[in-house]
Coordinates of N, CA and C in Angstrom, one line a residue:
M3 N -32.2 -51.8 59.9 CA -31.2 -51.9 58.8 C -31.9 -51.9 57.5
E4 N -31.4 -51.2 56.6 CA -31.9 -51.2 55.2 C -30.8 -51.8 54.3
L5 N -31.2 -52.7 53.4 CA -30.3 -53.2 52.4 C -30.7 -52.7 51.0
H6 N -29.7 -52.2 50.3 CA -29.9 -51.7 48.9 C -29.3 -52.7 48.0
S7 N -30.0 -53.0 46.9 CA -29.5 -53.9 45.9 C -29.9 -53.5 44.5
N8 N -29.1 -53.9 43.6 CA -29.3 -53.7 42.2 C -29.3 -55.0 41.5
L9 N -30.5 -55.3 40.8 CA -30.6 -56.5 40.0 C -30.4 -56.1 38.6
Y10 N -29.4 -56.8 37.9 CA -29.2 -56.5 36.5 C -29.7 -57.7 35.7
Y11 N -30.4 -57.4 34.7 CA -30.9 -58.5 33.8 C -30.9 -58.1 32.4
R12 N -30.7 -59.1 31.5 CA -30.6 -58.8 30.1 C -31.1 -60.0 29.3
H13 N -31.9 -59.8 28.3 CA -32.3 -60.9 27.4 C -32.3 -60.3 26.0
A14 N -32.0 -61.2 25.0 CA -31.9 -60.8 23.6 C -33.2 -60.3 23.0
D15 N -34.3 -60.8 23.6 CA -35.7 -60.5 23.1 C -36.2 -59.3 23.8
A16 N -36.4 -58.2 23.0 CA -36.9 -56.9 23.6 C -38.3 -57.1 24.2
E17 N -39.1 -58.0 23.6 CA -40.4 -58.2 24.1 C -40.4 -58.8 25.6
I18 N -39.5 -59.7 25.8 CA -39.3 -60.3 27.1 C -38.8 -59.2 28.1
M19 N -37.9 -58.4 27.6 CA -37.4 -57.3 28.5 C -38.5 -56.4 28.9
A20 N -39.4 -56.0 27.9 CA -40.5 -55.2 28.2 C -41.5 -55.8 29.2
K21 N -41.7 -57.1 29.0 CA -42.7 -57.8 29.9 C -42.1 -57.9 31.3
L22 N -40.8 -58.1 31.4 CA -40.2 -58.2 32.8 C -40.3 -56.8 33.4
G23 N -40.1 -55.7 32.6 CA -40.2 -54.4 33.2 C -41.6 -54.2 33.7
R24 N -42.6 -54.6 32.9 CA -44.0 -54.4 33.4 C -44.3 -55.3 34.6
L25 N -43.7 -56.5 34.7 CA -43.8 -57.3 35.9 C -43.4 -56.6 37.1
F26 N -42.2 -56.0 37.1 CA -41.7 -55.3 38.3 C -42.4 -54.0 38.5
E27 N -42.8 -53.3 37.5 CA -43.3 -51.9 37.7 C -44.8 -51.7 37.8
T28 N -45.6 -52.6 37.3 CA -47.0 -52.3 37.3 C -47.9 -53.1 38.2
H29 N -47.4 -54.1 39.0 CA -48.2 -54.9 39.8 C -48.9 -54.1 41.0
Q30 N -48.2 -53.0 41.5 CA -48.7 -52.2 42.5 C -49.2 -53.0 43.7
G31 N -48.6 -54.1 44.0 CA -49.0 -54.9 45.2 C -50.2 -55.8 44.9
D32 N -50.6 -55.9 43.6 CA -51.7 -56.8 43.3 C -51.2 -58.1 42.9
A33 N -51.4 -59.1 43.7 CA -50.9 -60.5 43.5 C -51.5 -61.1 42.2
D34 N -52.8 -60.9 41.9 CA -53.4 -61.5 40.7 C -52.7 -60.9 39.5
K35 N -52.4 -59.6 39.5 CA -51.8 -58.9 38.4 C -50.3 -59.5 38.2
F36 N -49.6 -59.6 39.3 CA -48.3 -60.1 39.3 C -48.3 -61.5 38.7
I37 N -49.2 -62.4 39.1 CA -49.3 -63.8 38.6 C -49.6 -63.7 37.1
A38 N -50.5 -62.9 36.7 CA -50.9 -62.8 35.3 C -49.8 -62.3 34.4
L39 N -49.0 -61.4 34.9 CA -47.8 -60.9 34.1 C -46.8 -61.9 34.0
A40 N -46.5 -62.7 35.1 CA -45.6 -63.8 35.0 C -46.0 -64.9 34.1
S41 N -47.3 -65.1 34.0 CA -47.9 -66.1 33.1 C -47.7 -65.6 31.6
E42 N -47.8 -64.3 31.4 CA -47.5 -63.8 30.0 C -46.1 -64.2 29.6
I43 N -45.2 -64.1 30.5 CA -43.7 -64.3 30.2 C -43.5 -65.8 30.0
N44 N -44.1 -66.6 30.9 CA -43.8 -68.0 30.8 C -45.2 -68.7 31.0
P45 N -45.9 -69.0 29.9 CA -47.3 -69.5 30.0 C -47.3 -70.9 30.7
Q46 N -46.3 -71.7 30.6 CA -46.3 -73.0 31.3 C -46.1 -73.0 32.8
H47 N -45.2 -72.2 33.2 CA -44.8 -72.2 34.6 C -44.9 -70.9 35.4
G48 N -45.3 -69.8 34.7 CA -45.3 -68.5 35.3 C -46.2 -68.3 36.5
A49 N -47.4 -68.9 36.4 CA -48.3 -68.7 37.6 C -47.7 -69.4 38.8
E50 N -47.2 -70.6 38.6 CA -46.6 -71.4 39.7 C -45.4 -70.7 40.3
L51 N -44.5 -70.2 39.4 CA -43.3 -69.5 39.9 C -43.7 -68.2 40.7
A52 N -44.7 -67.5 40.1 CA -45.1 -66.3 40.8 C -45.7 -66.5 42.1
T53 N -46.5 -67.6 42.2 CA -47.1 -68.0 43.5 C -46.1 -68.3 44.5
E54 N -45.0 -69.1 44.1 CA -43.9 -69.5 45.0 C -43.2 -68.3 45.5
I55 N -42.9 -67.3 44.6 CA -42.1 -66.1 45.2 C -43.0 -65.3 46.0
L56 N -44.3 -65.2 45.7 CA -45.2 -64.4 46.6 C -45.2 -65.0 48.0
D57 N -45.2 -66.3 48.1 CA -45.2 -67.0 49.4 C -43.9 -66.8 50.1
S58 N -42.8 -66.4 49.5 CA -41.5 -66.2 50.1 C -41.2 -64.8 50.6
V59 N -42.0 -63.8 50.2 CA -41.7 -62.5 50.5 C -42.7 -62.0 51.5
D60 N -42.4 -60.9 52.2 CA -43.3 -60.3 53.2 C -44.4 -59.5 52.6
N61 N -44.1 -58.7 51.6 CA -45.0 -57.7 51.0 C -44.7 -57.6 49.5
L62 N -45.6 -58.0 48.7 CA -45.4 -57.9 47.2 C -45.0 -56.5 46.8
E63 N -45.8 -55.5 47.2 CA -45.5 -54.2 46.7 C -44.1 -53.7 47.0
Y64 N -43.6 -53.9 48.2 CA -42.3 -53.4 48.6 C -41.2 -54.4 48.3
D65 N -41.4 -55.7 48.5 CA -40.3 -56.6 48.3 C -40.1 -57.0 46.8
L66 N -41.1 -56.9 46.0 CA -40.9 -57.2 44.6 C -41.1 -56.0 43.7
G67 N -41.2 -54.8 44.3 CA -41.4 -53.6 43.5 C -40.1 -52.7 43.7
P68 N -39.3 -52.6 42.6 CA -38.1 -51.8 42.7 C -38.4 -50.3 42.9
E69 N -37.6 -49.6 43.6 CA -37.8 -48.1 43.7 C -37.4 -47.5 42.4
L70 N -36.5 -48.0 41.6 CA -36.1 -47.5 40.3 C -35.9 -48.7 39.3
L71 N -36.2 -48.5 38.1 CA -36.0 -49.4 37.0 C -35.5 -48.6 35.8
Y72 N -34.3 -48.9 35.4 CA -33.7 -48.1 34.3 C -32.7 -48.9 33.5
P73 N -32.5 -48.5 32.2 CA -31.6 -49.2 31.3 C -30.1 -48.7 31.5
V74 N -29.2 -49.6 31.3 CA -27.8 -49.3 31.3 C -27.1 -50.4 30.4
E75 N -26.6 -49.9 29.3 CA -25.8 -50.8 28.4 C -26.5 -52.1 28.0
G76 N -27.8 -52.0 27.7 CA -28.5 -53.2 27.3 C -29.1 -54.0 28.5
Y77 N -28.8 -53.6 29.7 CA -29.4 -54.3 30.9 C -30.5 -53.4 31.4
S78 N -31.4 -54.1 32.1 CA -32.3 -53.3 32.9 C -31.8 -53.5 34.4
V79 N -31.8 -52.4 35.1 CA -31.3 -52.3 36.5 C -32.5 -52.0 37.4
A80 N -32.8 -52.9 38.3 CA -33.9 -52.7 39.2 C -33.2 -52.5 40.6
H81 N -33.5 -51.3 41.1 CA -32.9 -50.9 42.4 C -33.9 -51.1 43.5
F82 N -33.6 -52.0 44.4 CA -34.5 -52.3 45.5 C -34.0 -51.8 46.9
V83 N -34.9 -51.5 47.8 CA -34.5 -51.2 49.1 C -35.4 -52.1 50.0
H84 N -34.7 -52.9 50.8 CA -35.4 -53.9 51.6 C -34.9 -53.7 53.1
G85 N -35.6 -54.4 53.9 CA -35.1 -54.5 55.3 C -34.0 -55.5 55.4
S86 N -33.8 -56.0 56.6 CA -32.7 -56.9 56.9 C -32.7 -58.2 56.1
S87 N -33.8 -58.6 55.5 CA -33.9 -59.8 54.7 C -33.7 -59.5 53.2
G88 N -33.2 -58.4 52.9 CA -33.1 -58.0 51.5 C -32.2 -58.9 50.7
D89 N -31.1 -59.4 51.3 CA -30.2 -60.3 50.5 C -31.0 -61.6 50.2
E90 N -31.8 -62.1 51.2 CA -32.6 -63.3 50.9 C -33.7 -63.0 49.9
F91 N -34.3 -61.8 49.9 CA -35.3 -61.5 48.9 C -34.6 -61.4 47.5
M92 N -33.4 -60.8 47.4 CA -32.7 -60.7 46.1 C -32.4 -62.1 45.6
E93 N -32.0 -63.0 46.5 CA -31.7 -64.4 46.1 C -33.0 -65.0 45.5
A94 N -34.1 -64.8 46.2 CA -35.3 -65.4 45.7 C -35.7 -64.8 44.3
I95 N -35.5 -63.5 44.2 CA -35.9 -62.8 42.9 C -35.0 -63.4 41.8
L96 N -33.7 -63.6 42.0 CA -32.8 -64.1 41.0 C -33.3 -65.5 40.6
F97 N -33.6 -66.4 41.6 CA -34.1 -67.7 41.3 C -35.4 -67.7 40.5
F98 N -36.3 -66.8 40.9 CA -37.5 -66.6 40.2 C -37.3 -66.1 38.7
I99 N -36.5 -65.1 38.5 CA -36.4 -64.6 37.1 C -35.7 -65.6 36.3
K100 N -34.7 -66.4 36.8 CA -34.0 -67.4 36.0 C -34.9 -68.6 35.7
A101 N -35.8 -68.9 36.6 CA -36.8 -70.0 36.3 C -37.9 -69.5 35.3
L102 N -38.2 -68.3 35.4 CA -39.2 -67.7 34.5 C -38.7 -67.6 33.1
V103 N -37.4 -67.2 33.0 CA -36.8 -67.0 31.7 C -35.4 -67.7 31.8
P104 N -35.3 -69.0 31.5 CA -34.1 -69.7 31.7 C -32.9 -69.2 31.0
D105 N -33.0 -68.5 29.8 CA -31.9 -68.1 29.1 C -31.5 -66.6 29.3
I106 N -32.0 -66.1 30.4 CA -31.7 -64.7 30.8 C -30.4 -64.6 31.5
H107 N -29.7 -63.5 31.3 CA -28.5 -63.2 32.1 C -28.9 -62.3 33.3
A108 N -28.8 -62.7 34.5 CA -29.2 -61.9 35.6 C -28.2 -62.1 36.7
Q109 N -27.8 -61.0 37.4 CA -27.0 -61.0 38.6 C -27.3 -59.8 39.4
A110 N -26.8 -59.8 40.6 CA -27.1 -58.7 41.5 C -26.0 -58.4 42.5
W111 N -26.0 -57.1 42.9 CA -25.1 -56.6 43.9 C -25.9 -55.9 45.0
G112 N -25.5 -56.0 46.2 CA -26.2 -55.2 47.3 C -25.3 -54.9 48.4
C113 N -25.8 -54.0 49.3 CA -25.0 -53.6 50.4 C -25.9 -53.2 51.6
G114 N -25.3 -53.2 52.8 CA -26.1 -52.7 53.9 C -25.8 -51.2 54.1
D115 N -26.7 -50.6 54.9 CA -26.5 -49.1 55.1 C -25.7 -48.8 56.4
D116 N -25.4 -49.9 57.2 CA -24.7 -49.6 58.4 C -23.2 -49.8 58.3
D117 N -22.7 -50.9 57.7 CA -21.3 -51.2 57.6 C -20.9 -51.3 56.2
P118 N -19.6 -51.2 55.9 CA -19.2 -51.4 54.5 C -19.2 -52.9 54.2
W119 N -20.4 -53.5 53.9 CA -20.6 -54.9 53.6 C -21.3 -55.0 52.3
E120 N -20.8 -55.9 51.5 CA -21.4 -56.1 50.2 C -21.8 -57.6 50.0
F121 N -22.8 -57.8 49.2 CA -23.2 -59.2 48.8 C -23.3 -59.2 47.3
W122 N -22.9 -60.2 46.7 CA -22.8 -60.4 45.2 C -23.5 -61.7 44.8
F123 N -24.3 -61.7 43.8 CA -24.9 -62.9 43.3 C -24.7 -63.0 41.8
K124 N -24.3 -64.2 41.3 CA -24.1 -64.4 39.9 C -24.3 -65.9 39.6
F125 N -25.0 -66.1 38.5 CA -25.2 -67.5 38.1 C -23.9 -68.0 37.3
E126 N -23.6 -69.2 37.6 CA -22.6 -69.9 36.8 C -23.3 -71.2 36.4
G127 N -23.8 -71.1 35.1 CA -24.7 -72.1 34.6 C -26.0 -71.9 35.3
D128 N -26.5 -73.0 35.9 CA -27.8 -72.8 36.6 C -27.6 -72.7 38.1
E129 N -26.3 -72.6 38.6 CA -26.0 -72.5 40.0 C -25.8 -71.0 40.3
L130 N -26.5 -70.6 41.4 CA -26.4 -69.2 41.8 C -25.3 -69.2 42.9
I131 N -24.3 -68.4 42.6 CA -23.1 -68.2 43.5 C -23.3 -66.9 44.3
R132 N -23.0 -67.0 45.6 CA -23.0 -65.8 46.4 C -21.7 -65.5 47.0
E133 N -21.2 -64.3 47.0 CA -20.0 -63.9 47.6 C -20.3 -62.7 48.5
D134 N -19.6 -62.6 49.6 CA -19.8 -61.4 50.5 C -18.4 -60.9 50.8
D135 N -18.3 -59.6 51.1 CA -17.1 -59.0 51.5 C -17.3 -57.8 52.3
E136 N -16.2 -57.4 53.0 CA -16.3 -56.2 53.9 C -15.1 -55.3 53.5
P137 N -15.3 -54.4 52.5 CA -14.3 -53.6 52.0 C -14.0 -52.4 52.9
L138 N -13.0 -51.7 52.6 CA -12.6 -50.4 53.3 C -12.2 -50.5 54.7
N139 N -11.7 -51.8 55.0 CA -11.2 -52.0 56.4 C -9.7 -52.1 56.4
D140 N -9.1 -52.7 55.3 CA -7.7 -53.0 55.2 C -7.3 -52.9 53.7
P141 N -6.3 -52.0 53.4 CA -6.0 -51.8 52.0 C -5.5 -53.1 51.3
E142 N -4.8 -54.0 52.0 CA -4.4 -55.3 51.4 C -5.6 -56.2 51.1
E143 N -6.5 -56.2 52.0 CA -7.7 -57.0 51.8 C -8.5 -56.4 50.7
D144 N -8.6 -55.1 50.6 CA -9.3 -54.5 49.5 C -8.8 -54.9 48.1
E145 N -7.4 -55.0 48.0 CA -6.8 -55.4 46.7 C -7.2 -56.8 46.4
E146 N -7.3 -57.7 47.4 CA -7.7 -59.1 47.2 C -9.2 -59.2 46.8
I147 N -10.0 -58.4 47.5 CA -11.4 -58.3 47.1 C -11.6 -57.9 45.6
K148 N -10.9 -56.8 45.2 CA -11.0 -56.4 43.8 C -10.5 -57.4 42.9
A149 N -9.4 -58.1 43.2 CA -8.8 -59.1 42.3 C -9.7 -60.4 42.2
N150 N -10.4 -60.6 43.2 CA -11.2 -61.9 43.2 C -12.7 -61.6 43.0
I151 N -13.4 -61.1 44.0 CA -14.9 -61.0 43.9 C -15.3 -59.9 42.9
Y152 N -14.6 -58.8 42.9 CA -15.0 -57.8 41.9 C -14.7 -58.2 40.5
A153 N -13.5 -58.8 40.2 CA -13.2 -59.3 38.9 C -14.2 -60.4 38.4
W154 N -14.5 -61.3 39.3 CA -15.5 -62.4 39.0 C -16.8 -61.8 38.7
W155 N -17.4 -60.9 39.5 CA -18.7 -60.4 39.3 C -18.8 -59.6 38.0
H156 N -17.8 -58.8 37.7 CA -17.8 -57.9 36.6 C -17.4 -58.5 35.3
A157 N -16.9 -59.7 35.3 CA -16.3 -60.4 34.1 C -17.2 -60.4 32.9
D158 N -18.5 -60.6 33.1 CA -19.5 -60.7 32.0 C -20.3 -59.4 31.8
M159 N -19.9 -58.3 32.5 CA -20.6 -57.1 32.4 C -19.9 -56.1 31.6
P160 N -20.7 -55.1 31.0 CA -20.1 -54.1 30.2 C -19.2 -53.2 31.1
A161 N -18.1 -52.6 30.5 CA -17.2 -51.8 31.3 C -17.9 -50.6 32.0
K162 N -19.0 -50.2 31.5 CA -19.7 -49.0 32.1 C -20.3 -49.4 33.4
I163 N -20.6 -50.7 33.6 CA -21.2 -51.1 34.9 C -20.2 -51.4 35.9
K164 N -20.1 -50.6 36.9 CA -19.1 -50.8 37.9 C -19.8 -50.7 39.3
E165 N -20.0 -51.9 39.9 CA -20.6 -51.9 41.2 C -19.5 -52.0 42.3
G166 N -19.9 -51.7 43.5 CA -19.0 -51.9 44.7 C -18.4 -50.7 45.3
F167 N -18.3 -50.7 46.6 CA -17.7 -49.6 47.3 C -16.3 -49.3 46.8
L168 N -15.5 -50.3 46.4 CA -14.2 -50.1 45.9 C -14.1 -49.5 44.5
N169 N -15.2 -49.4 43.9 CA -15.4 -48.7 42.6 C -16.0 -47.4 42.7
G170 N -16.1 -46.9 44.0 CA -16.7 -45.6 44.2 C -18.2 -45.5 44.4
K171 N -18.8 -46.7 44.5 CA -20.3 -46.7 44.7 C -20.6 -46.4 46.1

């Protein structure tokens, strides 16, 4: 089973955004480089935070290296493809990025490749909330999913960003 997920993050400081992009794109599986890049972003805690996330993933190159990284409406979008632990890796990535840059806006959406199942992550303050749904099974349930989970997750996002199977993704 493969899990696909999109991490959205935005920070007002363009330099921090550029450093985060380099963190995800340039480590090429090199743990020392990943730790050094995290330390550039957060000199006090970056090395410790990077070491912690490295200990929680299976493979730095694949688990912390997005297949795509591109801008949308002021956000950077990192698209990951993971194995069956992809939702757990995405949760760890969100905790890592929030600890590394506490005033960042970060949230994620993901889905499995087998069933119409989605997982959603969004911070409310410092608490990371997760929601799961199984759309496209029942029209009534789909309306409830759109009114609740979709509305909640998209509330702070630009109108151009539309995630989810029920939004045609």
